[in-house]
Amino acid sequence: PEVPPRHLSRPAFAMVATLFSSAVLTMDHRTAPLQGALCCLAALGWVATKAYETSTFDATAFAAGFPVSYVAAIGKAKKGAAFPAGGPVDITLFAPVVLVTAAWALLYYAFLWDQSATAFVVLKDAKKKAKAEGKPPPSLADVKYGRYSKSARVRAADRTVGNFLEQSPAFLVSLWLHSAFVSPVNASAFGWTWLGFRAVYPWAYRLRFPGVFISTMPAYGCVFYLLGEVVRCALKM
């Protein structure tokens, strides 16, 4: 296993080693891609803290009524809907879901920065090896699209971004539909759960199959629940 350099052993970089490809730890800590990933993680942590401080999610009430979503009364609802039957809707009710969406974007960009950092790590190592063997140095295109693109480090970073993008449309659609038709509070709770499981994907991907299911299966469950409750409420309207 790769051992991070002594000057990268501080907690902040250890966090990156846990969430993202350990290949980034072979880079100098002043490199822009790694800084970008750390900034996104810091911002994500701040958003998560604010979401936790302002959350009104009642876990006890939700667990008691599961699998039917617990929805706090908001005005005079129509046939069990989360919102009043008529009149304008207070858009501040969607603030928790806005925070989840912002966190989604931050995690996405953190994955992108990690992908970029990993590519430069592999390129640096490949150039060093080529020089020692007296061969022409590879280019960045060789790492991203050529013979080096199949390395375990590059593949893990690429699949982290690719899988995140593949799963995001269903997540965002179900998140906002649930917030509109069922409960923005419940939607945000499941949204943060989804993000938590997606954050460990780079680590889970490196495990022996089916280790990746640690990340993907619970995330699927979040989406299925969010969307299933939307369908149930829509059929009752």
C-alpha angles and dihedrals in degrees: 000000000000116000115211117236115263093251091055097053095097118119095256092059092041086060090056089050089056099046102032142032111306087221090085089067090071089066128087108265091235093065112120100232093055091046089051092052091049093049091051091049092049091050091046090053091051092050091047091051092051091047091052093048093051099037118122095184110143105211093182094053091043093051091048092056099037130167088027110068117249108232122188113227113265112181121303106332126200115240095332097317118149095237137052117279095236142017130042121322119233102244091203086077087073094057093103091054091048088057091051090051091050090050090050090056092047093051090048092054091045088056090048092052090048090051090052093046092050092052091054091047092054091044091052092050092045093051091050092051093045091051092051090051094044094244130136111275116255122241130232088256089060089057097044100038109005138064095312093054090083094060115120093244095050093043092052093050092045094049091048090059094037096050092044090055092045093055099037100080093057091044097050094044093049091043095056096037089053091049091051101042104027119014135322089207093056091041091055092049092054090040092059090046090053091049091050093055092043090053092063094051095101089056095041092050090061092056123094111273127300088029091098088069087075086076105029106043098054088045090054088051091055092052094045091051095047093049095040092057090049090055092047093052093044091054090053094053 
